Structure formats: C-alpha cells, structure tokens
Amino acid sequence: MNYEELYSELQPLEKRMKDAVSALQRFYKAIAKDTEAGDLKDLNKNLSAFSGLLEEQLGTVRELQEVVDGFDSKEYYESGEFAAQLLEACRENGVDVTGEYPIYEMFPYRVRLDAENQDIYLDRKRYSCVRPQSFAQMVRAGQDRLMKASFNALAFANELAEAYDLAVLKLGKRPESDIYLTSLYKFLVPMGRFRKDYDQQSYAFDLARLYASDVEVIRDGRRFQFGPSRKNNKAIRILDSEGKEQYLAMIRFFVG
C-alpha cells in the first residue's frame, strides 16, 4: 500500500469524525441552554445523545488507529516505493530533480531520504513526511517563494567582482582570467562557519538569478561572462528563467 491508498482510506473516517465533532458541538450548546433554563427533561435527552455520539467517536478513532497501524511506513521507504512516487509527484508539480537515491537535488535544495527513520532532509532541516505529494508541493511552494523574493542582481555581481579580484591576486592569475565559480565561492565566503548560513546551494541559486537578470555591467564599468568547462565536477548546475538546465563553471570580469 502506498500513502495515497492509505489517504483514501483515512479520508472517509476523518469526515465521519468531523461530522461527529460538529454534532457534539451542537449538543453541547443545547446542554448549556438547558442548564441555564432549568429544562431537566431536555437536558437528560441531550446528555444521552451526547454520550451516544462520544461512543461513536471513540469507535471511529479506533478504526483510524487500526488503519494507521496497518501501514508499514518503514517498508514503504525501504522498498523504494516512496522515492519512486516522490519523483512522480515532483514531475506533476513541476519540480526539477537530479541525483540518485537517497540524495537528490531539487534546485536550489538538497534533499536526502532517511529510510531508517522515515524522514526527509531538505538541506539541513528534517521533516517527518510519508506523503510524497505533500513534500513535492512544499518544495514547489518554497521554490516559488525564493523566486519571488527580492534580489539585487547588480549588488551580487559587484560582490562577485570583489571576490574575483581577490582570487586573481591570491591565485596568481592574470587580470581578466577565467576563474572557477567553485573557487570563487571560497573567496566570497572565506570563513567556514559562515558557509552554513550561505551554502553552495544558496550560491548556485543567486548565480541562477544573476544569469537570468539583465545586468551586464558592474559598478566600475567592467563586464562579466560565464563560461563552461571540460571538468564536469567544476560546473555548477542551475536552472535558467525558462526552467532549463544550464551548467556554469567559470566567470571572468573584463573591460570592454
């Protein structure tokens, strides 16, 4: 059984529980009214009905518990069925995925499945989730929020230029040389403890937004150009403004 099958079994029981709660609320109001008015006959009748509904509700709770207990979430993860359905849910929600079980990239997020504990790690945050559709929707919502967040492409380009100039000096490069973006990240965020707050996935996301922007010239008048590399391990994977995969490996700032 996958989670959607479990979900379809739980929904009618939840509906029954919801209806019972509404009915209990109505009887509670009637009981309060009877006690205020001193109508003991009607109070007894409503108390009896209230008690009967509580018994029904307890029965529904037991049924729900039986269905939940019958679902082996550990097996669902370990069999690979959860991962397969997560990938399908991502496709349905327009979430681009690369990687292999148990680690995936859902740009700009890094996702890791923990079958032992039935948890999912989104970057460093842990989620207890057994419904692939729910997680895929959460990732898509997060991506949408990031895309809508304010971003000053020119300011970021200037910061990259400052890191680039420092890298040229430290690495003994000639001015206007191509420098690997992966190397530049270390100059942009030189202290390891700060890389937890601005990790390489965040860096890649900012590069993607700069790549998609109309910024061509930085504050000092220089231009910049991204470049590829034959070394795949040096390239940073991004998605462009149309959601297409691009690989950026190098950058250079030049006068021209």
Coordinates of C-alpha atoms in Angstrom, one line a residue:
M1 CA 0.0 0.0 0.0
N2 CA 1.3 3.5 -0.9
Y3 CA 0.4 6.6 1.0
E4 CA -2.3 7.8 -1.4
E5 CA -4.1 4.5 -0.9
L6 CA -3.9 4.9 2.9
Y7 CA -5.0 8.5 2.5
S8 CA -8.1 7.4 0.6
E9 CA -9.0 5.0 3.4
L10 CA -8.4 7.7 6.1
Q11 CA -10.5 10.4 4.4
P12 CA -14.0 9.0 5.0
L13 CA -13.1 8.2 8.6
E14 CA -11.9 11.7 9.1
K15 CA -15.1 13.0 7.5
R16 CA -17.1 10.9 10.0
M17 CA -15.0 12.3 12.9
K18 CA -15.5 15.9 11.6
D19 CA -19.3 15.4 11.4
A20 CA -19.4 13.9 14.9
V21 CA -17.5 16.8 16.3
S22 CA -19.9 19.2 14.7
A23 CA -22.9 17.3 16.2
L24 CA -21.2 17.2 19.6
Q25 CA -20.8 21.0 19.5
R26 CA -24.4 21.4 18.7
F27 CA -25.5 19.2 21.6
Y28 CA -23.1 21.0 23.9
K29 CA -24.8 24.3 23.1
A30 CA -28.2 22.6 23.7
I31 CA -27.0 21.2 27.0
A32 CA -25.7 24.7 28.1
K33 CA -29.0 26.2 27.2
D34 CA -31.0 23.5 29.1
T35 CA -28.9 24.0 32.2
E36 CA -29.4 27.8 32.1
A37 CA -33.1 27.4 31.5
G38 CA -33.5 24.6 34.1
D39 CA -35.1 22.2 31.5
L40 CA -34.0 18.9 33.0
K41 CA -36.1 16.8 30.7
D42 CA -34.5 18.2 27.6
L43 CA -31.1 18.2 29.4
N44 CA -31.3 14.5 30.1
K45 CA -32.3 13.8 26.5
N46 CA -29.4 15.8 25.1
L47 CA -26.9 14.3 27.6
S48 CA -27.9 10.8 26.4
A49 CA -27.5 11.8 22.8
F50 CA -24.1 13.4 23.6
S51 CA -23.0 10.2 25.3
G52 CA -24.0 8.1 22.3
L53 CA -22.1 10.3 19.9
L54 CA -19.0 10.1 22.1
E55 CA -19.1 6.3 21.9
E56 CA -19.4 6.5 18.1
Q57 CA -16.5 8.9 18.0
L58 CA -14.3 6.5 20.0
G59 CA -15.2 3.8 17.6
T60 CA -14.1 6.0 14.7
V61 CA -10.8 6.8 16.5
R62 CA -10.2 3.0 16.9
E63 CA -10.9 2.4 13.2
L64 CA -8.5 5.2 12.3
Q65 CA -5.8 3.8 14.6
E66 CA -6.2 0.3 13.0
V67 CA -5.8 1.7 9.5
V68 CA -2.7 3.7 10.5
D69 CA -1.2 0.8 12.4
G70 CA -1.7 -1.4 9.3
F71 CA 0.5 0.9 7.2
D72 CA 4.2 -0.1 7.2
S73 CA 5.9 3.3 6.6
K74 CA 9.4 1.8 7.1
E75 CA 8.8 -0.8 4.4
Y76 CA 7.3 2.0 2.2
Y77 CA 10.6 3.9 2.4
E78 CA 13.0 0.9 2.3
S79 CA 11.3 -0.7 -0.7
G80 CA 11.9 2.4 -2.8
E81 CA 8.2 2.9 -3.5
F82 CA 8.3 6.2 -1.6
A83 CA 11.2 7.5 -3.6
A84 CA 9.6 6.5 -6.9
Q85 CA 6.3 8.2 -6.0
L86 CA 8.2 11.3 -4.8
L87 CA 9.9 11.6 -8.2
E88 CA 6.5 11.2 -9.9
A89 CA 4.9 13.8 -7.6
C90 CA 7.8 16.2 -8.4
R91 CA 7.1 15.8 -12.1
E92 CA 3.5 16.5 -11.5
N93 CA 4.3 19.7 -9.6
G94 CA 7.0 20.9 -12.0
V95 CA 9.9 20.3 -9.6
D96 CA 13.1 19.6 -11.4
V97 CA 15.0 16.7 -9.9
T98 CA 18.5 15.3 -10.4
G99 CA 20.5 12.7 -8.4
E100 CA 20.0 9.2 -7.3
Y101 CA 18.5 7.6 -4.2
P102 CA 18.8 8.6 -1.4
I103 CA 20.2 12.1 -2.3
Y104 CA 18.6 14.4 -4.8
E105 CA 18.8 18.0 -5.9
M106 CA 15.6 19.9 -6.3
F107 CA 17.2 23.2 -7.3
P108 CA 18.2 25.0 -5.2
Y109 CA 17.5 22.5 -2.4
R110 CA 19.4 19.3 -1.5
V111 CA 17.1 16.5 -0.5
R112 CA 18.1 13.4 1.4
L113 CA 15.8 10.5 2.3
D114 CA 16.3 8.7 5.6
A115 CA 14.6 5.3 5.2
E116 CA 15.6 4.2 8.7
N117 CA 13.6 6.9 10.4
Q118 CA 11.2 7.8 7.6
D119 CA 12.4 11.4 7.5
I120 CA 13.3 13.7 4.7
Y121 CA 16.0 16.3 4.9
L122 CA 15.5 19.5 2.9
D123 CA 19.0 21.0 3.1
R124 CA 19.6 20.7 6.9
K125 CA 16.0 20.8 8.0
R126 CA 14.4 17.5 8.9
Y127 CA 10.7 16.7 8.0
S128 CA 8.7 13.7 9.1
C129 CA 6.8 13.0 6.0
V130 CA 5.3 9.8 4.4
R131 CA 3.2 11.5 1.7
P132 CA 5.3 12.2 -1.4
Q133 CA 2.6 14.6 -2.9
S134 CA 2.7 16.8 0.2
F135 CA 6.5 17.1 0.2
A136 CA 6.7 17.8 -3.5
Q137 CA 4.1 20.6 -3.1
M138 CA 6.1 22.0 -0.2
V139 CA 9.3 22.1 -2.3
R140 CA 7.5 23.8 -5.2
A141 CA 6.0 26.4 -2.8
G142 CA 9.4 27.0 -1.4
Q143 CA 10.9 27.5 -4.9
D144 CA 8.1 29.9 -5.8
R145 CA 8.8 32.0 -2.6
L146 CA 12.5 32.1 -3.4
M147 CA 11.9 33.2 -6.9
K148 CA 9.6 36.0 -5.7
A149 CA 12.0 37.2 -3.1
S150 CA 13.8 40.5 -3.8
F151 CA 17.2 40.1 -5.3
N152 CA 19.6 42.8 -6.2
A153 CA 21.5 41.3 -9.2
L154 CA 23.8 44.3 -9.5
A155 CA 24.8 44.2 -5.9
F156 CA 25.5 40.5 -6.1
A157 CA 27.5 41.0 -9.3
N158 CA 29.6 43.6 -7.5
E159 CA 30.3 41.3 -4.6
L160 CA 31.3 38.6 -7.1
A161 CA 33.7 41.1 -8.7
E162 CA 35.3 41.9 -5.4
A163 CA 35.8 38.1 -4.7
Y164 CA 37.1 37.7 -8.2
D165 CA 39.7 40.4 -7.8
L166 CA 40.9 38.9 -4.5
A167 CA 41.1 35.5 -6.2
V168 CA 43.1 36.9 -9.1
L169 CA 45.7 38.1 -6.5
K170 CA 45.7 35.1 -4.3
L171 CA 45.8 32.5 -7.1
G172 CA 48.4 34.5 -9.1
K173 CA 46.1 34.8 -12.1
R174 CA 46.4 37.4 -14.9
P175 CA 43.6 40.1 -14.9
E176 CA 40.5 39.1 -16.8
S177 CA 41.4 35.4 -16.5
D178 CA 38.7 32.8 -16.2
I179 CA 38.2 31.6 -12.6
Y180 CA 36.2 28.6 -11.5
L181 CA 32.9 29.6 -9.7
T182 CA 33.5 26.9 -7.2
S183 CA 36.9 28.5 -6.3
L184 CA 35.3 31.9 -6.2
Y185 CA 32.8 30.8 -3.6
K186 CA 35.6 30.3 -1.1
F187 CA 36.7 33.9 -1.6
L188 CA 33.1 35.1 -1.4
V189 CA 32.6 33.3 1.9
P190 CA 36.1 32.8 3.3
M191 CA 35.1 31.7 6.8
G192 CA 33.8 28.1 7.1
R193 CA 31.3 29.0 9.9
F194 CA 29.6 31.5 7.6
R195 CA 29.1 28.8 4.9
K196 CA 26.4 27.3 7.0
D197 CA 24.3 30.5 6.5
Y198 CA 25.2 30.8 2.9
D199 CA 25.9 27.4 1.5
Q200 CA 26.8 26.4 -2.1
Q201 CA 23.1 25.7 -2.9
S202 CA 22.3 29.3 -2.0
Y203 CA 25.3 30.5 -4.0
A204 CA 24.0 28.5 -7.0
F205 CA 20.6 30.0 -6.7
D206 CA 22.0 33.5 -6.7
L207 CA 24.1 32.7 -9.7
A208 CA 21.0 31.5 -11.5
R209 CA 19.2 34.7 -10.7
L210 CA 22.2 36.8 -11.9
Y211 CA 22.3 34.6 -15.0
A212 CA 18.7 35.3 -15.7
S213 CA 18.9 39.1 -15.0
D214 CA 19.6 41.9 -17.4
V215 CA 22.7 43.0 -15.6
E216 CA 25.7 43.2 -17.9
V217 CA 27.9 45.9 -16.4
I218 CA 29.1 46.3 -12.8
R219 CA 29.7 49.5 -10.8
D220 CA 33.3 50.0 -12.0
G221 CA 32.3 49.6 -15.7
R222 CA 33.6 46.1 -16.2
R223 CA 31.5 43.4 -17.8
F224 CA 31.4 39.7 -16.8
Q225 CA 31.0 36.5 -18.7
F226 CA 30.1 33.0 -17.6
G227 CA 31.9 30.1 -19.2
P228 CA 31.8 26.3 -19.4
S229 CA 34.5 23.7 -18.5
R230 CA 35.5 20.3 -19.6
K231 CA 35.7 19.3 -15.9
N232 CA 32.1 18.4 -15.0
N233 CA 32.9 18.3 -11.3
K234 CA 33.8 22.0 -11.5
A235 CA 30.5 23.1 -13.1
I236 CA 27.5 24.4 -11.1
R237 CA 24.1 23.2 -12.2
I238 CA 21.4 25.9 -12.4
L239 CA 18.0 26.3 -13.9
D240 CA 17.5 29.3 -16.2
S241 CA 14.5 31.6 -16.3
E242 CA 12.7 29.0 -18.5
G243 CA 13.5 26.2 -16.1
K244 CA 16.1 24.7 -18.5
E245 CA 19.2 23.1 -17.1
Q246 CA 22.5 25.1 -17.5
Y247 CA 26.0 24.4 -16.3
L248 CA 28.1 27.3 -15.2
A249 CA 31.8 26.6 -14.5
M250 CA 33.8 29.8 -14.8
I251 CA 33.5 33.6 -14.7
R252 CA 35.7 36.5 -15.8
F253 CA 35.3 40.2 -15.4
F254 CA 36.8 42.3 -18.1
V255 CA 36.9 45.8 -19.6
G256 CA 35.0 46.1 -22.8

